[in-house]
Amino acid sequence: MASPSPSERRLQKELSSLMKDPPPGVSVDANAVYQHLNLWNVHMKGADGTLYQGEDFQLQFRFSSKYPFDSPEVTFVGDNIPIHPHVYSNGHICLSILTDDWSPALSVQSVCLSIISMLSSCKEKASTLSIEKH
Amino acid sequence: MNRKPTTASSSNSLPTDNSKNNGDEKDKGDQMFECNICLDTAKDAVISMCGHLFCWPCLHQWLETRPNKKLCPVCKSGISKEKVIPLYGRGSTNQEDPRNKVPPRPSGQRAEAETGSGFGGFGFGDGSFQVSIGIGAFPFNLLVSAFNFTSHNPSDNQVENDRGPVISKIFLFLAFALVFWMIFGL
Ligand SMILES: [Zn+2]
Ligand SMILES: [Zn+2]
């Protein structure tokens, strides 16, 4: 294998750390990720005791070659998009750390944790009524 | 973040290139010195005032990425090239300040657009400013052109520099008052 680029090196490190110590309810198909290191599919279970308990979601992470200096593009994909005020029906997520507040010290793991807590803090399932793109 | 249960690997006796590929076999001690950006052991290490460790090339690239918002990636406190401290270990023979090295990827020279030239012209001696006053109020027109006259006198530079901002502020205030009066007084 040719020597990996800095972003690939970092993604490999993140992958092994995520597999060793995943946030609760989060899993990643490592074999698929090894095929395409810049495109991850992450499974996420709705946390117990929240409105999303028992639901399964799929997140897609897309990394540019400038990762981690550029934020990853993270969307919900698949047939179950969570109904949440900050999640559009096309899977787009309104979360500041994915745009303006991104920092290269964040990771797939910390993004997953933020999304879990975003879902968990939801008191009432309601979709976005007004389309206000950040 | 990297809380991994590392068992002390006995096969680490050979300091070969092995360590490069299985980076997760590292000791906890090494992890303390991992760069917060690339997650490798920090090279050309620098430490911020808030205590966070980075490779200088990594931090430099981040500062270039967001030139208007220079924040520590870890804790978001302010950070700048001048306020990081290079770290020199005992083994490092080359005690050159890593900040003096040419960063590995000079990402195209950005011309700085924040010289404020767009705003500077607003204050004094500026055509558009005077015209906008002159239209509405007859007497102002005279005052302004008088001011204009003195400020173009080359021997008067010092005076202009001293008085210019004050006078232009007065005019600015009068202009605002006038606009206010035109809107609400009618
Ligand atoms: Zn680094
Ligand atoms: Zn910091």
PDB file of C-alpha atoms and ligand atoms in Angstrom:
ATOM      1  CA  MET A   1       0.000   0.000   0.000  1.00  0.00           C
ATOM      2  CA  ALA A   2       1.292   3.417  -0.898  1.00  0.00           C
ATOM      3  CA  SER A   3       2.025   5.610   2.037  1.00  0.00           C
ATOM      4  CA  PRO A   4      -1.280   7.062   3.170  1.00  0.00           C
ATOM      5  CA  SER A   5      -2.024  10.762   3.032  1.00  0.00           C
ATOM      6  CA  PRO A   6      -2.358  12.651   6.340  1.00  0.00           C
ATOM      7  CA  SER A   7      -6.122  12.528   6.161  1.00  0.00           C
ATOM      8  CA  GLU A   8      -6.069   8.767   5.480  1.00  0.00           C
ATOM      9  CA  ARG A   9      -3.696   8.204   8.351  1.00  0.00           C
ATOM     10  CA  ARG A  10      -5.954  10.065  10.663  1.00  0.00           C
ATOM     11  CA  LEU A  11      -9.062   8.234   9.430  1.00  0.00           C
ATOM     12  CA  GLN A  12      -7.344   4.906   9.997  1.00  0.00           C
ATOM     13  CA  LYS A  13      -6.533   5.933  13.544  1.00  0.00           C
ATOM     14  CA  GLU A  14     -10.080   7.064  14.127  1.00  0.00           C
ATOM     15  CA  LEU A  15     -11.452   3.845  12.748  1.00  0.00           C
ATOM     16  CA  SER A  16      -9.440   1.657  15.048  1.00  0.00           C
ATOM     17  CA  SER A  17     -10.237   3.826  18.035  1.00  0.00           C
ATOM     18  CA  LEU A  18     -13.937   3.846  17.178  1.00  0.00           C
ATOM     19  CA  MET A  19     -13.967   0.085  16.905  1.00  0.00           C
ATOM     20  CA  LYS A  20     -12.222  -0.325  20.229  1.00  0.00           C
ATOM     21  CA  ASP A  21     -14.261   2.172  22.152  1.00  0.00           C
ATOM     22  CA  PRO A  22     -17.485   3.051  20.341  1.00  0.00           C
ATOM     23  CA  PRO A  23     -20.049   5.391  21.883  1.00  0.00           C
ATOM     24  CA  PRO A  24     -23.134   3.501  23.114  1.00  0.00           C
ATOM     25  CA  GLY A  25     -25.340   2.332  20.251  1.00  0.00           C
ATOM     26  CA  VAL A  26     -22.824   3.226  17.574  1.00  0.00           C
ATOM     27  CA  SER A  27     -21.191   0.752  15.255  1.00  0.00           C
ATOM     28  CA  VAL A  28     -19.341   0.964  11.990  1.00  0.00           C
ATOM     29  CA  ASP A  29     -18.803  -1.607   9.297  1.00  0.00           C
ATOM     30  CA  ALA A  30     -15.023  -1.609   9.227  1.00  0.00           C
ATOM     31  CA  ASN A  31     -14.701  -3.717   6.095  1.00  0.00           C
ATOM     32  CA  ALA A  32     -16.759  -1.287   4.053  1.00  0.00           C
ATOM     33  CA  VAL A  33     -14.758   1.597   5.447  1.00  0.00           C
ATOM     34  CA  TYR A  34     -11.477  -0.001   4.486  1.00  0.00           C
ATOM     35  CA  GLN A  35     -12.739  -0.092   0.905  1.00  0.00           C
ATOM     36  CA  HIS A  36     -13.556   3.603   0.851  1.00  0.00           C
ATOM     37  CA  LEU A  37     -11.804   5.378   3.650  1.00  0.00           C
ATOM     38  CA  ASN A  38     -13.444   8.693   2.799  1.00  0.00           C
ATOM     39  CA  LEU A  39     -16.999   7.397   3.041  1.00  0.00           C
ATOM     40  CA  TRP A  40     -18.241   5.860   6.270  1.00  0.00           C
ATOM     41  CA  ASN A  41     -21.585   4.409   7.087  1.00  0.00           C
ATOM     42  CA  VAL A  42     -22.249   4.485  10.789  1.00  0.00           C
ATOM     43  CA  HIS A  43     -25.155   2.737  12.458  1.00  0.00           C
ATOM     44  CA  MET A  44     -26.759   4.428  15.382  1.00  0.00           C
ATOM     45  CA  LYS A  45     -29.404   3.140  17.726  1.00  0.00           C
ATOM     46  CA  GLY A  46     -31.841   5.489  19.360  1.00  0.00           C
ATOM     47  CA  ALA A  47     -30.802   5.682  23.006  1.00  0.00           C
ATOM     48  CA  ASP A  48     -32.952   3.964  25.621  1.00  0.00           C
ATOM     49  CA  GLY A  49     -35.247   6.264  27.527  1.00  0.00           C
ATOM     50  CA  THR A  50     -35.478   8.771  24.677  1.00  0.00           C
ATOM     51  CA  LEU A  51     -38.099   9.396  22.004  1.00  0.00           C
ATOM     52  CA  TYR A  52     -35.960   7.420  19.585  1.00  0.00           C
ATOM     53  CA  GLN A  53     -35.640   4.283  21.657  1.00  0.00           C
ATOM     54  CA  GLY A  54     -35.821   1.176  19.499  1.00  0.00           C
ATOM     55  CA  GLU A  55     -35.156   3.016  16.257  1.00  0.00           C
ATOM     56  CA  ASP A  56     -32.185   2.385  14.013  1.00  0.00           C
ATOM     57  CA  PHE A  57     -30.533   5.095  12.006  1.00  0.00           C
ATOM     58  CA  GLN A  58     -27.778   5.268   9.484  1.00  0.00           C
ATOM     59  CA  LEU A  59     -25.350   8.133   9.257  1.00  0.00           C
ATOM     60  CA  GLN A  60     -23.118   8.808   6.329  1.00  0.00           C
ATOM     61  CA  PHE A  61     -19.793  10.568   6.840  1.00  0.00           C
ATOM     62  CA  ARG A  62     -18.052  11.954   3.792  1.00  0.00           C
ATOM     63  CA  PHE A  63     -14.499  13.221   4.261  1.00  0.00           C
ATOM     64  CA  SER A  64     -12.651  15.530   1.909  1.00  0.00           C
ATOM     65  CA  SER A  65      -8.930  15.218   1.353  1.00  0.00           C
ATOM     66  CA  LYS A  66      -8.529  18.216   3.667  1.00  0.00           C
ATOM     67  CA  TYR A  67      -9.993  16.381   6.638  1.00  0.00           C
ATOM     68  CA  PRO A  68      -9.608  17.088   9.567  1.00  0.00           C
ATOM     69  CA  PHE A  69      -9.167  20.731   8.597  1.00  0.00           C
ATOM     70  CA  ASP A  70     -12.432  20.571   6.706  1.00  0.00           C
ATOM     71  CA  SER A  71     -15.442  19.265   8.541  1.00  0.00           C
ATOM     72  CA  PRO A  72     -16.934  15.978   7.397  1.00  0.00           C
ATOM     73  CA  GLU A  73     -20.256  16.041   5.611  1.00  0.00           C
ATOM     74  CA  VAL A  74     -22.624  14.151   7.882  1.00  0.00           C
ATOM     75  CA  THR A  75     -26.179  13.223   6.906  1.00  0.00           C
ATOM     76  CA  PHE A  76     -28.753  10.696   7.896  1.00  0.00           C
ATOM     77  CA  VAL A  77     -29.338   8.227   5.078  1.00  0.00           C
ATOM     78  CA  GLY A  78     -31.532   5.186   4.532  1.00  0.00           C
ATOM     79  CA  ASP A  79     -35.232   4.737   5.065  1.00  0.00           C
ATOM     80  CA  ASN A  80     -35.430   5.908   8.657  1.00  0.00           C
ATOM     81  CA  ILE A  81     -34.554   9.576   9.025  1.00  0.00           C
ATOM     82  CA  PRO A  82     -35.168  10.749  12.599  1.00  0.00           C
ATOM     83  CA  ILE A  83     -37.977  13.224  13.034  1.00  0.00           C
ATOM     84  CA  HIS A  84     -36.287  16.051  14.847  1.00  0.00           C
ATOM     85  CA  PRO A  85     -36.390  19.867  14.638  1.00  0.00           C
ATOM     86  CA  HIS A  86     -32.780  19.981  13.480  1.00  0.00           C
ATOM     87  CA  VAL A  87     -32.950  17.183  10.963  1.00  0.00           C
ATOM     88  CA  TYR A  88     -34.422  17.809   7.523  1.00  0.00           C
ATOM     89  CA  SER A  89     -36.408  15.118   5.813  1.00  0.00           C
ATOM     90  CA  ASN A  90     -33.570  14.662   3.310  1.00  0.00           C
ATOM     91  CA  GLY A  91     -31.255  13.754   6.169  1.00  0.00           C
ATOM     92  CA  HIS A  92     -29.447  17.074   6.438  1.00  0.00           C
ATOM     93  CA  ILE A  93     -28.433  17.843  10.024  1.00  0.00           C
ATOM     94  CA  CYS A  94     -28.272  21.354  11.463  1.00  0.00           C
ATOM     95  CA  LEU A  95     -25.466  21.129  13.940  1.00  0.00           C
ATOM     96  CA  SER A  96     -22.980  23.944  14.403  1.00  0.00           C
ATOM     97  CA  ILE A  97     -19.970  21.680  14.916  1.00  0.00           C
ATOM     98  CA  LEU A  98     -20.523  20.390  11.399  1.00  0.00           C
ATOM     99  CA  THR A  99     -20.053  23.852   9.942  1.00  0.00           C
ATOM    100  CA  ASP A 100     -18.824  26.967  11.707  1.00  0.00           C
ATOM    101  CA  ASP A 101     -17.824  25.377  14.972  1.00  0.00           C
ATOM    102  CA  TRP A 102     -15.901  22.513  13.464  1.00  0.00           C
ATOM    103  CA  SER A 103     -12.458  21.923  14.905  1.00  0.00           C
ATOM    104  CA  PRO A 104      -9.828  19.412  13.809  1.00  0.00           C
ATOM    105  CA  ALA A 105      -9.734  18.102  17.363  1.00  0.00           C
ATOM    106  CA  LEU A 106     -13.235  16.736  16.850  1.00  0.00           C
ATOM    107  CA  SER A 107     -13.665  13.260  15.421  1.00  0.00           C
ATOM    108  CA  VAL A 108     -16.211  10.798  14.111  1.00  0.00           C
ATOM    109  CA  GLN A 109     -16.612   9.686  17.689  1.00  0.00           C
ATOM    110  CA  SER A 110     -17.315  13.145  19.053  1.00  0.00           C
ATOM    111  CA  VAL A 111     -19.655  13.956  16.174  1.00  0.00           C
ATOM    112  CA  CYS A 112     -21.593  10.761  16.921  1.00  0.00           C
ATOM    113  CA  LEU A 113     -21.802  11.726  20.577  1.00  0.00           C
ATOM    114  CA  SER A 114     -23.107  15.169  19.666  1.00  0.00           C
ATOM    115  CA  ILE A 115     -25.760  13.702  17.411  1.00  0.00           C
ATOM    116  CA  ILE A 116     -26.804  11.228  20.103  1.00  0.00           C
ATOM    117  CA  SER A 117     -27.174  14.007  22.618  1.00  0.00           C
ATOM    118  CA  MET A 118     -28.994  16.152  20.078  1.00  0.00           C
ATOM    119  CA  LEU A 119     -31.531  13.372  19.599  1.00  0.00           C
ATOM    120  CA  SER A 120     -31.695  12.511  23.268  1.00  0.00           C
ATOM    121  CA  SER A 121     -32.460  16.038  24.382  1.00  0.00           C
ATOM    122  CA  CYS A 122     -35.478  16.198  22.090  1.00  0.00           C
ATOM    123  CA  LYS A 123     -38.700  16.432  24.058  1.00  0.00           C
ATOM    124  CA  GLU A 124     -41.189  16.281  21.245  1.00  0.00           C
ATOM    125  CA  LYS A 125     -40.892  14.779  17.808  1.00  0.00           C
ATOM    126  CA  ALA A 126     -41.467  17.578  15.363  1.00  0.00           C
ATOM    127  CA  SER A 127     -39.930  18.156  12.004  1.00  0.00           C
ATOM    128  CA  THR A 128     -38.573  21.414  10.761  1.00  0.00           C
ATOM    129  CA  LEU A 129     -41.446  23.660   9.865  1.00  0.00           C
ATOM    130  CA  SER A 130     -39.637  26.706   8.613  1.00  0.00           C
ATOM    131  CA  ILE A 131     -36.857  25.960   6.196  1.00  0.00           C
ATOM    132  CA  GLU A 132     -34.122  28.197   7.473  1.00  0.00           C
ATOM    133  CA  LYS A 133     -30.891  27.011   6.004  1.00  0.00           C
ATOM    134  CA  HIS A 134     -28.122  27.914   8.410  1.00  0.00           C
TER     135      HIS A 134
ATOM    136  CA  MET B   1     -10.841  10.371  23.771  1.00  0.00           C
ATOM    137  CA  ASN B   2      -8.290   7.684  23.150  1.00  0.00           C
ATOM    138  CA  ARG B   3      -8.958   5.640  26.196  1.00  0.00           C
ATOM    139  CA  LYS B   4      -7.851   2.322  24.920  1.00  0.00           C
ATOM    140  CA  PRO B   5      -6.924  -0.552  27.143  1.00  0.00           C
ATOM    141  CA  THR B   6      -3.432  -1.072  25.891  1.00  0.00           C
ATOM    142  CA  THR B   7      -1.719  -4.152  27.074  1.00  0.00           C
ATOM    143  CA  ALA B   8       1.987  -3.696  27.266  1.00  0.00           C
ATOM    144  CA  SER B   9       3.152  -5.301  24.078  1.00  0.00           C
ATOM    145  CA  SER B  10       6.308  -7.260  24.574  1.00  0.00           C
ATOM    146  CA  SER B  11       7.123  -7.270  20.898  1.00  0.00           C
ATOM    147  CA  ASN B  12       8.134  -3.651  21.033  1.00  0.00           C
ATOM    148  CA  SER B  13      11.767  -4.374  21.689  1.00  0.00           C
ATOM    149  CA  LEU B  14      12.794  -3.726  18.128  1.00  0.00           C
ATOM    150  CA  PRO B  15      12.679  -0.071  17.294  1.00  0.00           C
ATOM    151  CA  THR B  16      11.880  -0.747  13.669  1.00  0.00           C
ATOM    152  CA  ASP B  17       9.495   0.838  11.289  1.00  0.00           C
ATOM    153  CA  ASN B  18       6.769  -1.398  12.670  1.00  0.00           C
ATOM    154  CA  SER B  19       5.588   1.228  15.047  1.00  0.00           C
ATOM    155  CA  LYS B  20       4.443   3.326  12.119  1.00  0.00           C
ATOM    156  CA  ASN B  21       1.741   1.037  10.931  1.00  0.00           C
ATOM    157  CA  ASN B  22       0.157  -0.255  14.068  1.00  0.00           C
ATOM    158  CA  GLY B  23      -0.152   3.054  15.776  1.00  0.00           C
ATOM    159  CA  ASP B  24      -2.723   1.697  18.194  1.00  0.00           C
ATOM    160  CA  GLU B  25      -0.131  -0.509  19.831  1.00  0.00           C
ATOM    161  CA  LYS B  26       1.462   2.500  21.408  1.00  0.00           C
ATOM    162  CA  ASP B  27       1.848   3.015  25.073  1.00  0.00           C
ATOM    163  CA  LYS B  28      -0.336   5.397  27.005  1.00  0.00           C
ATOM    164  CA  GLY B  29       2.757   7.435  27.634  1.00  0.00           C
ATOM    165  CA  ASP B  30       3.114   8.117  23.964  1.00  0.00           C
ATOM    166  CA  GLN B  31      -0.478   9.144  23.623  1.00  0.00           C
ATOM    167  CA  MET B  32       0.087  12.012  25.971  1.00  0.00           C
ATOM    168  CA  PHE B  33       2.307  13.482  23.316  1.00  0.00           C
ATOM    169  CA  GLU B  34      -0.027  12.994  20.418  1.00  0.00           C
ATOM    170  CA  CYS B  35      -0.886  15.957  18.316  1.00  0.00           C
ATOM    171  CA  ASN B  36      -4.510  16.933  18.812  1.00  0.00           C
ATOM    172  CA  ILE B  37      -4.976  17.271  15.073  1.00  0.00           C
ATOM    173  CA  CYS B  38      -3.269  14.387  13.286  1.00  0.00           C
ATOM    174  CA  LEU B  39      -3.346  12.078  16.342  1.00  0.00           C
ATOM    175  CA  ASP B  40       0.270  11.098  15.700  1.00  0.00           C
ATOM    176  CA  THR B  41       3.124  11.750  18.060  1.00  0.00           C
ATOM    177  CA  ALA B  42       3.647  15.474  17.672  1.00  0.00           C
ATOM    178  CA  LYS B  43       6.435  16.430  15.298  1.00  0.00           C
ATOM    179  CA  ASP B  44       7.996  19.881  15.533  1.00  0.00           C
ATOM    180  CA  ALA B  45       5.827  20.156  18.578  1.00  0.00           C
ATOM    181  CA  VAL B  46       4.420  23.402  19.846  1.00  0.00           C
ATOM    182  CA  ILE B  47       2.218  24.007  22.841  1.00  0.00           C
ATOM    183  CA  SER B  48      -0.413  26.691  23.149  1.00  0.00           C
ATOM    184  CA  MET B  49      -0.896  28.990  26.118  1.00  0.00           C
ATOM    185  CA  CYS B  50      -3.905  26.876  27.041  1.00  0.00           C
ATOM    186  CA  GLY B  51      -1.642  23.829  27.213  1.00  0.00           C
ATOM    187  CA  HIS B  52      -2.638  21.929  24.132  1.00  0.00           C
ATOM    188  CA  LEU B  53      -0.073  20.118  22.058  1.00  0.00           C
ATOM    189  CA  PHE B  54       0.180  20.135  18.284  1.00  0.00           C
ATOM    190  CA  CYS B  55       2.598  19.530  15.475  1.00  0.00           C
ATOM    191  CA  TRP B  56       3.513  22.930  14.216  1.00  0.00           C
ATOM    192  CA  PRO B  57       2.646  21.977  10.606  1.00  0.00           C
ATOM    193  CA  CYS B  58      -0.778  20.776  11.730  1.00  0.00           C
ATOM    194  CA  LEU B  59      -1.530  23.883  13.783  1.00  0.00           C
ATOM    195  CA  HIS B  60      -0.213  26.132  11.062  1.00  0.00           C
ATOM    196  CA  GLN B  61      -2.536  24.569   8.543  1.00  0.00           C
ATOM    197  CA  TRP B  62      -5.484  25.035  10.867  1.00  0.00           C
ATOM    198  CA  LEU B  63      -4.647  28.699  11.429  1.00  0.00           C
ATOM    199  CA  GLU B  64      -4.468  29.147   7.665  1.00  0.00           C
ATOM    200  CA  THR B  65      -7.789  27.416   7.231  1.00  0.00           C
ATOM    201  CA  ARG B  66      -9.611  29.897   9.436  1.00  0.00           C
ATOM    202  CA  PRO B  67      -7.529  33.053   9.327  1.00  0.00           C
ATOM    203  CA  ASN B  68     -10.320  35.140  10.811  1.00  0.00           C
ATOM    204  CA  LYS B  69     -11.098  32.825  13.684  1.00  0.00           C
ATOM    205  CA  LYS B  70      -7.900  31.608  15.276  1.00  0.00           C
ATOM    206  CA  LEU B  71      -9.034  29.323  18.066  1.00  0.00           C
ATOM    207  CA  CYS B  72      -7.438  26.409  19.827  1.00  0.00           C
ATOM    208  CA  PRO B  73      -8.959  23.295  18.231  1.00  0.00           C
ATOM    209  CA  VAL B  74      -9.364  21.677  21.633  1.00  0.00           C
ATOM    210  CA  CYS B  75     -10.648  24.371  23.961  1.00  0.00           C
ATOM    211  CA  LYS B  76     -11.459  27.297  21.633  1.00  0.00           C
ATOM    212  CA  SER B  77      -9.367  29.817  23.454  1.00  0.00           C
ATOM    213  CA  GLY B  78      -7.527  32.327  21.332  1.00  0.00           C
ATOM    214  CA  ILE B  79      -4.330  31.112  19.732  1.00  0.00           C
ATOM    215  CA  SER B  80      -1.736  32.623  17.429  1.00  0.00           C
ATOM    216  CA  LYS B  81       1.659  31.932  15.968  1.00  0.00           C
ATOM    217  CA  GLU B  82       3.291  34.313  18.422  1.00  0.00           C
ATOM    218  CA  LYS B  83       1.716  32.709  21.445  1.00  0.00           C
ATOM    219  CA  VAL B  84       2.732  29.117  21.033  1.00  0.00           C
ATOM    220  CA  ILE B  85       5.852  27.680  22.580  1.00  0.00           C
ATOM    221  CA  PRO B  86       8.078  25.257  20.703  1.00  0.00           C
ATOM    222  CA  LEU B  87       9.006  22.143  22.651  1.00  0.00           C
ATOM    223  CA  TYR B  88      12.532  20.755  22.461  1.00  0.00           C
ATOM    224  CA  GLY B  89      13.120  17.286  23.808  1.00  0.00           C
ATOM    225  CA  ARG B  90      16.524  16.098  24.880  1.00  0.00           C
ATOM    226  CA  GLY B  91      16.945  14.008  21.789  1.00  0.00           C
ATOM    227  CA  SER B  92      16.215  16.756  19.365  1.00  0.00           C
ATOM    228  CA  THR B  93      19.548  17.787  17.941  1.00  0.00           C
ATOM    229  CA  ASN B  94      18.049  20.401  15.738  1.00  0.00           C
ATOM    230  CA  GLN B  95      16.882  23.101  18.089  1.00  0.00           C
ATOM    231  CA  GLU B  96      15.523  25.275  15.397  1.00  0.00           C
ATOM    232  CA  ASP B  97      12.255  26.973  16.193  1.00  0.00           C
ATOM    233  CA  PRO B  98       9.715  24.933  14.248  1.00  0.00           C
ATOM    234  CA  ARG B  99       7.835  28.100  13.504  1.00  0.00           C
ATOM    235  CA  ASN B 100      10.752  29.307  11.386  1.00  0.00           C
ATOM    236  CA  LYS B 101      10.561  26.316   9.136  1.00  0.00           C
ATOM    237  CA  VAL B 102       8.705  26.690   5.967  1.00  0.00           C
ATOM    238  CA  PRO B 103       5.442  24.907   6.571  1.00  0.00           C
ATOM    239  CA  PRO B 104       5.322  21.779   4.481  1.00  0.00           C
ATOM    240  CA  ARG B 105       2.339  22.822   2.485  1.00  0.00           C
ATOM    241  CA  PRO B 106       2.332  26.549   1.822  1.00  0.00           C
ATOM    242  CA  SER B 107      -1.256  26.721   0.736  1.00  0.00           C
ATOM    243  CA  GLY B 108      -0.986  29.560  -1.736  1.00  0.00           C
ATOM    244  CA  GLN B 109      -0.249  33.057  -0.512  1.00  0.00           C
ATOM    245  CA  ARG B 110      -3.451  34.735   0.485  1.00  0.00           C
ATOM    246  CA  ALA B 111      -3.492  38.452  -0.096  1.00  0.00           C
ATOM    247  CA  GLU B 112      -4.794  39.968   3.079  1.00  0.00           C
ATOM    248  CA  ALA B 113      -8.064  41.697   2.418  1.00  0.00           C
ATOM    249  CA  GLU B 114      -8.451  43.135   5.875  1.00  0.00           C
ATOM    250  CA  THR B 115      -6.403  46.288   5.454  1.00  0.00           C
ATOM    251  CA  GLY B 116      -9.565  48.290   5.925  1.00  0.00           C
ATOM    252  CA  SER B 117      -9.121  50.297   2.721  1.00  0.00           C
ATOM    253  CA  GLY B 118     -12.826  50.148   2.146  1.00  0.00           C
ATOM    254  CA  PHE B 119     -13.493  52.024   5.347  1.00  0.00           C
ATOM    255  CA  GLY B 120     -10.593  54.437   5.464  1.00  0.00           C
ATOM    256  CA  GLY B 121     -11.889  56.440   2.556  1.00  0.00           C
ATOM    257  CA  PHE B 122     -15.036  57.249   4.435  1.00  0.00           C
ATOM    258  CA  GLY B 123     -13.570  59.616   6.981  1.00  0.00           C
ATOM    259  CA  PHE B 124     -12.125  62.718   5.424  1.00  0.00           C
ATOM    260  CA  GLY B 125     -11.301  64.138   2.043  1.00  0.00           C
ATOM    261  CA  ASP B 126     -13.630  61.679   0.458  1.00  0.00           C
ATOM    262  CA  GLY B 127     -15.793  62.696  -2.469  1.00  0.00           C
ATOM    263  CA  SER B 128     -18.834  60.586  -1.877  1.00  0.00           C
ATOM    264  CA  PHE B 129     -19.149  61.720   1.697  1.00  0.00           C
ATOM    265  CA  GLN B 130     -19.195  65.388   0.825  1.00  0.00           C
ATOM    266  CA  VAL B 131     -21.602  64.972  -2.028  1.00  0.00           C
ATOM    267  CA  SER B 132     -24.114  63.213   0.102  1.00  0.00           C
ATOM    268  CA  ILE B 133     -24.133  66.080   2.540  1.00  0.00           C
ATOM    269  CA  GLY B 134     -24.102  68.734  -0.094  1.00  0.00           C
ATOM    270  CA  ILE B 135     -27.261  67.614  -1.772  1.00  0.00           C
ATOM    271  CA  GLY B 136     -29.517  67.983   1.185  1.00  0.00           C
ATOM    272  CA  ALA B 137     -28.299  71.075   2.956  1.00  0.00           C
ATOM    273  CA  PHE B 138     -27.158  74.180   1.300  1.00  0.00           C
ATOM    274  CA  PRO B 139     -25.041  75.680   4.104  1.00  0.00           C
ATOM    275  CA  PHE B 140     -23.194  72.440   4.678  1.00  0.00           C
ATOM    276  CA  ASN B 141     -21.994  72.552   1.183  1.00  0.00           C
ATOM    277  CA  LEU B 142     -20.014  75.670   1.898  1.00  0.00           C
ATOM    278  CA  LEU B 143     -18.589  74.364   5.133  1.00  0.00           C
ATOM    279  CA  VAL B 144     -17.521  71.185   3.596  1.00  0.00           C
ATOM    280  CA  SER B 145     -15.817  72.771   0.679  1.00  0.00           C
ATOM    281  CA  ALA B 146     -13.967  75.057   3.039  1.00  0.00           C
ATOM    282  CA  PHE B 147     -12.723  72.075   4.955  1.00  0.00           C
ATOM    283  CA  ASN B 148     -11.855  70.424   1.731  1.00  0.00           C
ATOM    284  CA  PHE B 149      -9.751  73.354   0.763  1.00  0.00           C
ATOM    285  CA  THR B 150      -7.586  73.301   3.866  1.00  0.00           C
ATOM    286  CA  SER B 151      -7.064  69.607   3.760  1.00  0.00           C
ATOM    287  CA  HIS B 152      -5.642  69.826   0.279  1.00  0.00           C
ATOM    288  CA  ASN B 153      -3.039  72.329   1.285  1.00  0.00           C
ATOM    289  CA  PRO B 154       0.179  70.300   1.287  1.00  0.00           C
ATOM    290  CA  SER B 155       1.951  72.463   3.853  1.00  0.00           C
ATOM    291  CA  ASP B 156      -0.795  71.745   6.339  1.00  0.00           C
ATOM    292  CA  ASN B 157      -0.349  68.046   6.713  1.00  0.00           C
ATOM    293  CA  GLN B 158       0.083  68.045  10.444  1.00  0.00           C
ATOM    294  CA  VAL B 159      -2.964  70.139  10.992  1.00  0.00           C
ATOM    295  CA  GLU B 160      -5.006  67.933   8.792  1.00  0.00           C
ATOM    296  CA  ASN B 161      -3.935  64.851  10.659  1.00  0.00           C
ATOM    297  CA  ASP B 162      -4.789  66.411  13.948  1.00  0.00           C
ATOM    298  CA  ARG B 163      -8.036  67.961  13.020  1.00  0.00           C
ATOM    299  CA  GLY B 164      -9.219  65.744  10.250  1.00  0.00           C
ATOM    300  CA  PRO B 165     -10.787  62.991  12.302  1.00  0.00           C
ATOM    301  CA  VAL B 166     -12.447  65.402  14.683  1.00  0.00           C
ATOM    302  CA  ILE B 167     -13.905  67.519  11.947  1.00  0.00           C
ATOM    303  CA  SER B 168     -15.035  64.559   9.965  1.00  0.00           C
ATOM    304  CA  LYS B 169     -16.704  63.180  13.044  1.00  0.00           C
ATOM    305  CA  ILE B 170     -18.568  66.413  13.522  1.00  0.00           C
ATOM    306  CA  PHE B 171     -19.694  66.342   9.928  1.00  0.00           C
ATOM    307  CA  LEU B 172     -20.671  62.765  10.215  1.00  0.00           C
ATOM    308  CA  PHE B 173     -22.777  63.597  13.226  1.00  0.00           C
ATOM    309  CA  LEU B 174     -24.369  66.554  11.469  1.00  0.00           C
ATOM    310  CA  ALA B 175     -25.090  64.394   8.470  1.00  0.00           C
ATOM    311  CA  PHE B 176     -26.798  61.820  10.626  1.00  0.00           C
ATOM    312  CA  ALA B 177     -28.754  64.510  12.426  1.00  0.00           C
ATOM    313  CA  LEU B 178     -29.835  65.887   9.090  1.00  0.00           C
ATOM    314  CA  VAL B 179     -30.946  62.537   7.802  1.00  0.00           C
ATOM    315  CA  PHE B 180     -32.798  61.973  11.007  1.00  0.00           C
ATOM    316  CA  TRP B 181     -34.500  65.324  10.699  1.00  0.00           C
ATOM    317  CA  MET B 182     -35.444  64.673   7.083  1.00  0.00           C
ATOM    318  CA  ILE B 183     -37.000  61.357   7.937  1.00  0.00           C
ATOM    319  CA  PHE B 184     -38.822  62.227  11.133  1.00  0.00           C
ATOM    320  CA  GLY B 185     -39.240  65.971  10.888  1.00  0.00           C
ATOM    321  CA  LEU B 186     -41.394  66.027   7.783  1.00  0.00           C
TER     322      LEU B 186
HETATM  323 ZN    ZN C   1      -0.061  16.762  14.047  1.00  0.00          ZN
HETATM  324 ZN    ZN C   2      -6.545  24.869  24.095  1.00  0.00          ZN
END
